[in-house]
């Protein structure tokens, strides 16, 4: 099977993007996998530190690896927004395919130092085991939390400077960069700002490594299309999945207050997540 690195390269050459979707339970994993498999597309499963704590680090690896090996299917696992070297290291040791060291809020030199430490550790493990591990880092601040927000949080949305990004990439040796180009984490009730596709293009050209768009939930379709055309190779979606899950469970319980069988209560939630993911994957891959 091709590595995630190879799938990202292919996506970049084709002008499409790989979908990255977060999970904290088995229902979300099933919904996401059903959609990816239906469209025969590679897919990345992400777990933030909180999601990982709830589902279990080794459990997540076992689930994703089981699907990958059983179906010979390109499904990959990413440690999403991990804030320290130790939490990144734990995921690398557990068998994750990719990690994000999220130190963008730290002063520049500290961000470089911890990111470099993660890259060096990933390289060491790759050398010793023959595994391929991707390290991503963030520049600029796009807010935190895949939740419902009334408005854009203070301090979020500071756009990434292409020259600073180039310097950061050269100093750290990261494989993927998450720039701040207009999106914000979470579903913003008043609507998200537009993606600055010109900036995406400039950053992609300047840094020379694949770019990842975070904070995908609630963006307009044309913003995804323009961002991908401009050089985004992976798109992250989380809040839309959480909302679909919650609404489906609520709807079911309201209509069936005496039902207590989890499989019955949660089947609609799996389907709702599948629908969200399928629509996003079609858009990212120009599938009608
Ligand atoms: O890393 C996760 C994402 O960037 C999700 O952002 O909740 O706005 O979709 P979102
Ligand atoms: Zn993110």
Short mmCIF file of C-alpha atoms and ligand atoms in Angstrom, two decimals:
data_model
loop_
_atom_site.label_atom_id
_atom_site.label_comp_id
_atom_site.label_asym_id
_atom_site.label_seq_id
_atom_site.Cartn_x
_atom_site.Cartn_y
_atom_site.Cartn_z
CA UNK A 1 0.00 0.00 0.00
CA UNK A 2 1.16 3.54 -0.73
CA UNK A 3 2.12 5.71 2.23
CA UNK A 4 0.20 8.78 3.36
CA UNK A 5 3.11 10.87 2.05
CA UNK A 6 2.55 9.38 -1.41
CA UNK A 7 -1.22 9.95 -1.29
CA UNK A 8 -0.62 13.60 -0.36
CA UNK A 9 1.82 14.00 -3.26
CA UNK A 10 -0.76 12.51 -5.62
CA UNK A 11 -3.51 14.76 -4.29
CA UNK A 12 -1.27 17.75 -4.83
CA UNK A 13 -0.51 16.73 -8.41
CA UNK A 14 -4.20 16.13 -9.16
CA UNK A 15 -5.31 19.42 -7.56
CA UNK A 16 -7.58 17.66 -5.04
CA UNK A 17 -7.43 17.31 -1.25
CA UNK A 18 -7.53 14.42 1.21
CA UNK A 19 -10.22 14.69 3.88
CA UNK A 20 -9.15 14.65 7.56
CA UNK A 21 -12.04 13.94 9.94
CA UNK A 22 -11.93 13.78 13.75
CA UNK A 23 -13.41 11.03 15.85
CA UNK A 24 -13.90 10.31 19.52
CA UNK A 25 -15.99 7.18 19.15
CA UNK A 26 -16.62 4.19 16.95
CA UNK A 27 -19.77 5.65 15.37
CA UNK A 28 -17.79 8.51 13.85
CA UNK A 29 -15.13 6.11 12.58
CA UNK A 30 -17.79 3.96 10.89
CA UNK A 31 -19.55 6.96 9.35
CA UNK A 32 -16.31 8.41 7.99
CA UNK A 33 -15.03 5.10 6.69
CA UNK A 34 -18.36 4.25 5.01
CA UNK A 35 -18.23 7.54 3.09
CA UNK A 36 -14.57 7.24 2.08
CA UNK A 37 -15.04 3.65 0.96
CA UNK A 38 -18.13 4.49 -1.06
CA UNK A 39 -16.08 7.04 -3.04
CA UNK A 40 -12.90 4.94 -2.95
CA UNK A 41 -10.79 7.76 -1.51
CA UNK A 42 -7.92 7.74 0.98
CA UNK A 43 -8.90 9.24 4.31
CA UNK A 44 -7.24 10.51 7.49
CA UNK A 45 -8.75 9.96 10.93
CA UNK A 46 -7.74 12.61 13.47
CA UNK A 47 -7.77 12.63 17.26
CA UNK A 48 -7.10 15.74 19.29
CA UNK A 49 -5.63 15.27 22.77
CA UNK A 50 -9.15 15.35 24.26
CA UNK A 51 -10.58 12.93 21.70
CA UNK A 52 -7.62 10.63 22.24
CA UNK A 53 -8.13 10.68 25.99
CA UNK A 54 -11.77 9.65 25.54
CA UNK A 55 -11.32 6.93 22.90
CA UNK A 56 -7.88 5.70 23.97
CA UNK A 57 -4.60 6.12 22.13
CA UNK A 58 -3.81 2.45 21.58
CA UNK A 59 -7.49 1.71 20.94
CA UNK A 60 -7.53 4.26 18.09
CA UNK A 61 -4.42 2.71 16.54
CA UNK A 62 -5.94 -0.77 16.82
CA UNK A 63 -9.22 0.35 15.20
CA UNK A 64 -7.64 2.17 12.26
CA UNK A 65 -4.99 -0.50 11.67
CA UNK A 66 -7.61 -3.23 11.79
CA UNK A 67 -9.63 -1.58 9.02
CA UNK A 68 -6.49 -0.83 7.01
CA UNK A 69 -5.22 -4.40 7.15
CA UNK A 70 -8.55 -6.19 6.88
CA UNK A 71 -9.69 -4.22 3.81
CA UNK A 72 -6.26 -3.27 2.42
CA UNK A 73 -7.60 0.28 2.51
CA UNK A 74 -5.71 3.63 2.73
CA UNK A 75 -7.04 4.89 6.06
CA UNK A 76 -4.49 6.77 8.18
CA UNK A 77 -4.29 8.06 11.75
CA UNK A 78 -3.19 11.55 12.81
CA UNK A 79 -2.49 12.99 16.27
CA UNK A 80 -4.31 16.28 15.76
CA UNK A 81 -3.22 19.43 17.64
CA UNK A 82 -0.92 17.89 20.22
CA UNK A 83 0.61 20.55 22.39
CA UNK A 84 3.80 18.99 23.76
CA UNK A 85 6.72 16.84 22.68
CA UNK A 86 5.67 14.14 25.14
CA UNK A 87 2.14 13.84 23.76
CA UNK A 88 3.49 13.72 20.18
CA UNK A 89 6.08 11.12 21.17
CA UNK A 90 3.43 8.94 22.81
CA UNK A 91 1.42 8.91 19.56
CA UNK A 92 4.46 8.14 17.42
CA UNK A 93 5.34 5.28 19.77
CA UNK A 94 1.76 3.98 19.65
CA UNK A 95 1.83 3.76 15.84
CA UNK A 96 0.18 6.95 14.51
CA UNK A 97 0.98 7.75 10.86
CA UNK A 98 1.16 11.51 11.36
CA UNK A 99 1.33 14.05 14.18
CA UNK A 100 0.63 17.75 14.58
CA UNK A 101 2.72 19.64 17.07
CA UNK A 102 0.60 22.65 17.88
CA UNK A 103 2.85 25.22 19.45
CA UNK A 104 1.71 28.20 17.38
CA UNK A 105 0.70 30.12 20.49
CA UNK A 106 4.26 29.99 21.86
CA UNK A 107 6.86 32.61 21.01
CA UNK A 108 8.48 31.85 17.62
CA UNK A 109 11.77 30.45 18.98
CA UNK A 110 9.95 28.09 21.36
CA UNK A 111 7.63 26.93 18.57
CA UNK A 112 10.71 26.16 16.42
CA UNK A 113 12.48 24.31 19.27
CA UNK A 114 9.61 21.97 20.19
CA UNK A 115 8.66 21.37 16.54
CA UNK A 116 12.27 20.47 15.71
CA UNK A 117 12.37 18.07 18.65
CA UNK A 118 9.27 16.28 17.25
CA UNK A 119 10.72 16.11 13.72
CA UNK A 120 14.00 14.68 15.03
CA UNK A 121 12.18 12.06 17.05
CA UNK A 122 9.98 11.06 14.08
CA UNK A 123 13.09 10.71 11.90
CA UNK A 124 14.79 8.55 14.51
CA UNK A 125 11.78 6.21 14.70
CA UNK A 126 11.50 6.11 10.91
CA UNK A 127 15.16 5.09 10.67
CA UNK A 128 14.81 2.39 13.33
CA UNK A 129 11.52 0.91 12.17
CA UNK A 130 11.13 1.69 8.45
CA UNK A 131 7.76 3.34 9.19
CA UNK A 132 6.83 6.61 7.49
CA UNK A 133 5.68 9.35 9.91
CA UNK A 134 4.63 12.86 8.91
CA UNK A 135 5.09 15.86 11.18
CA UNK A 136 2.89 18.93 10.76
CA UNK A 137 3.07 22.27 12.54
CA UNK A 138 0.94 25.40 12.64
CA UNK A 139 1.83 29.04 11.99
CA UNK A 140 -0.47 31.95 12.76
CA UNK A 141 -3.42 31.41 15.07
CA UNK A 142 -6.77 30.07 13.87
CA UNK A 143 -8.47 29.72 17.25
CA UNK A 144 -9.09 26.51 19.14
CA UNK A 145 -11.98 24.14 19.84
CA UNK A 146 -14.33 22.40 17.40
CA UNK A 147 -17.46 23.90 18.93
CA UNK A 148 -20.25 26.42 18.31
CA UNK A 149 -19.03 30.00 18.60
CA UNK A 150 -21.02 33.23 18.48
CA UNK A 151 -18.21 35.11 16.84
CA UNK A 152 -14.54 34.86 15.92
CA UNK A 153 -12.47 34.60 19.11
CA UNK A 154 -10.14 37.43 19.96
CA UNK A 155 -6.64 37.01 18.58
CA UNK A 156 -7.68 34.34 16.06
CA UNK A 157 -7.33 34.85 12.35
CA UNK A 158 -3.85 36.38 12.26
CA UNK A 159 -2.74 35.43 8.76
CA UNK A 160 0.51 33.58 8.10
CA UNK A 161 3.34 35.52 6.52
CA UNK A 162 4.83 33.49 3.59
CA UNK A 163 8.46 34.48 4.30
CA UNK A 164 8.17 33.70 8.01
CA UNK A 165 6.56 30.37 7.07
CA UNK A 166 9.47 29.56 4.75
CA UNK A 167 11.95 30.30 7.53
CA UNK A 168 9.93 28.15 9.95
CA UNK A 169 9.79 25.21 7.52
CA UNK A 170 13.54 25.41 6.86
CA UNK A 171 14.40 25.67 10.55
CA UNK A 172 12.17 22.78 11.67
CA UNK A 173 12.17 20.31 8.75
CA UNK A 174 8.39 19.67 9.00
CA UNK A 175 6.59 17.69 6.29
CA UNK A 176 3.29 19.61 6.30
CA UNK A 177 2.34 23.16 7.24
CA UNK A 178 -0.98 24.38 8.63
CA UNK A 179 -1.10 28.09 7.77
CA UNK A 180 -3.66 30.62 8.92
CA UNK A 181 -5.43 31.75 5.74
CA UNK A 182 -8.88 32.82 6.90
CA UNK A 183 -10.51 29.80 8.50
CA UNK A 184 -11.21 29.54 12.24
CA UNK A 185 -11.76 26.39 14.31
CA UNK A 186 -15.42 25.70 15.09
CA UNK A 187 -18.81 26.65 13.68
CA UNK A 188 -19.12 30.43 13.85
CA UNK A 189 -22.78 31.45 14.12
CA UNK A 190 -22.24 34.68 12.24
CA UNK A 191 -20.38 32.84 9.44
CA UNK A 192 -16.71 32.28 8.69
CA UNK A 193 -14.53 34.70 6.83
CA UNK A 194 -13.52 33.87 3.26
CA UNK A 195 -10.34 31.92 2.63
CA UNK A 196 -7.59 34.05 1.17
CA UNK A 197 -6.76 31.82 -1.82
CA UNK A 198 -4.08 34.20 -3.11
CA UNK A 199 -2.28 33.85 0.21
CA UNK A 200 -2.57 30.04 0.06
CA UNK A 201 -0.98 30.14 -3.39
CA UNK A 202 1.83 32.38 -2.26
CA UNK A 203 2.58 30.33 0.87
CA UNK A 204 2.53 27.06 -1.11
CA UNK A 205 4.96 28.48 -3.66
CA UNK A 206 7.23 29.97 -0.99
CA UNK A 207 7.43 27.04 1.47
CA UNK A 208 7.49 24.22 -1.10
CA UNK A 209 5.75 21.64 1.16
CA UNK A 210 2.09 20.50 1.21
CA UNK A 211 -0.39 22.70 3.08
CA UNK A 212 -3.21 21.67 5.41
CA UNK A 213 -6.41 23.68 5.85
CA UNK A 214 -7.75 23.60 9.40
CA UNK A 215 -11.12 24.82 10.63
CA UNK A 216 -13.03 23.50 7.62
CA UNK A 217 -16.50 23.33 9.20
CA UNK A 218 -18.90 25.98 7.98
CA UNK A 219 -16.74 27.24 5.13
CA UNK A 220 -18.48 28.06 1.86
CA UNK A 221 -18.13 25.51 -0.95
CA UNK A 222 -16.34 27.98 -3.21
CA UNK A 223 -13.77 28.65 -0.49
CA UNK A 224 -12.85 24.96 -0.34
CA UNK A 225 -12.62 24.77 -4.12
CA UNK A 226 -10.46 27.90 -4.39
CA UNK A 227 -8.22 26.89 -1.48
CA UNK A 228 -7.60 23.43 -2.95
CA UNK A 229 -6.88 24.88 -6.39
CA UNK A 230 -4.44 27.27 -4.72
CA UNK A 231 -2.46 24.46 -3.08
CA UNK A 232 -4.24 22.91 -0.06
CA UNK A 233 -3.65 19.12 0.05
CA UNK A 234 -5.53 18.13 3.24
CA UNK A 235 -8.72 19.63 4.71
CA UNK A 236 -9.74 19.19 8.37
CA UNK A 237 -13.41 18.86 9.36
CA UNK A 238 -14.59 18.26 12.91
CA UNK A 239 -17.43 20.48 14.19
CA UNK A 240 -19.79 19.49 11.36
CA UNK A 241 -19.36 15.83 12.39
CA UNK A 242 -20.01 16.62 16.05
CA UNK A 243 -23.14 18.59 15.21
CA UNK A 244 -24.48 15.88 12.87
CA UNK A 245 -23.94 13.28 15.61
CA UNK A 246 -25.66 15.33 18.30
CA UNK A 247 -28.66 16.28 16.16
CA UNK A 248 -29.22 12.69 15.00
CA UNK A 249 -29.11 11.33 18.56
CA UNK A 250 -31.41 14.09 19.82
CA UNK A 251 -33.89 13.48 17.01
CA UNK A 252 -33.95 9.74 17.64
CA UNK A 253 -34.42 10.02 21.40
CA UNK A 254 -37.18 12.57 20.99
CA UNK A 255 -39.04 10.27 18.59
CA UNK A 256 -38.30 7.05 20.55
CA UNK A 257 -38.13 7.97 24.25
CA UNK A 258 -38.39 4.35 25.44
CA UNK A 259 -35.68 2.92 23.23
CA UNK A 260 -32.55 1.87 25.14
CA UNK A 261 -30.64 -0.24 22.57
CA UNK A 262 -27.45 1.67 21.69
CA UNK A 263 -27.27 0.18 18.19
CA UNK A 264 -30.73 1.54 17.47
CA UNK A 265 -30.13 4.92 19.06
CA UNK A 266 -26.83 5.43 17.25
CA UNK A 267 -27.48 4.04 13.76
CA UNK A 268 -28.90 7.37 12.59
CA UNK A 269 -25.84 9.17 13.96
CA UNK A 270 -23.51 6.96 11.88
CA UNK A 271 -25.61 7.73 8.80
CA UNK A 272 -25.67 11.46 9.54
CA UNK A 273 -21.86 11.54 9.85
CA UNK A 274 -21.53 9.52 6.65
CA UNK A 275 -23.66 12.09 4.79
CA UNK A 276 -21.58 15.04 6.04
CA UNK A 277 -18.30 13.32 5.15
CA UNK A 278 -19.51 12.14 1.74
CA UNK A 279 -20.58 15.66 0.76
CA UNK A 280 -17.24 17.12 1.86
CA UNK A 281 -15.21 14.40 0.11
CA UNK A 282 -17.13 14.92 -3.14
CA UNK A 283 -16.33 18.61 -2.96
CA UNK A 284 -12.62 18.10 -2.13
CA UNK A 285 -12.25 15.62 -5.01
CA UNK A 286 -14.51 17.20 -7.64
CA UNK A 287 -16.88 14.21 -7.63
CA UNK A 288 -20.45 15.10 -8.65
O1 LIG B 1 -8.10 19.99 13.50
C1 LIG B 1 -9.33 20.02 13.39
C2 LIG B 1 -9.97 20.95 12.51
O2 LIG B 1 -9.16 21.96 12.08
C3 LIG B 1 -11.42 21.09 12.58
O3 LIG B 1 -11.94 22.38 12.48
O4 LIG B 1 -14.07 22.05 13.74
O5 LIG B 1 -13.77 24.00 12.20
O6 LIG B 1 -14.01 21.70 11.31
P1 LIG B 1 -13.54 22.54 12.45
ZN1 LIG B 2 -7.33 22.03 13.41
#
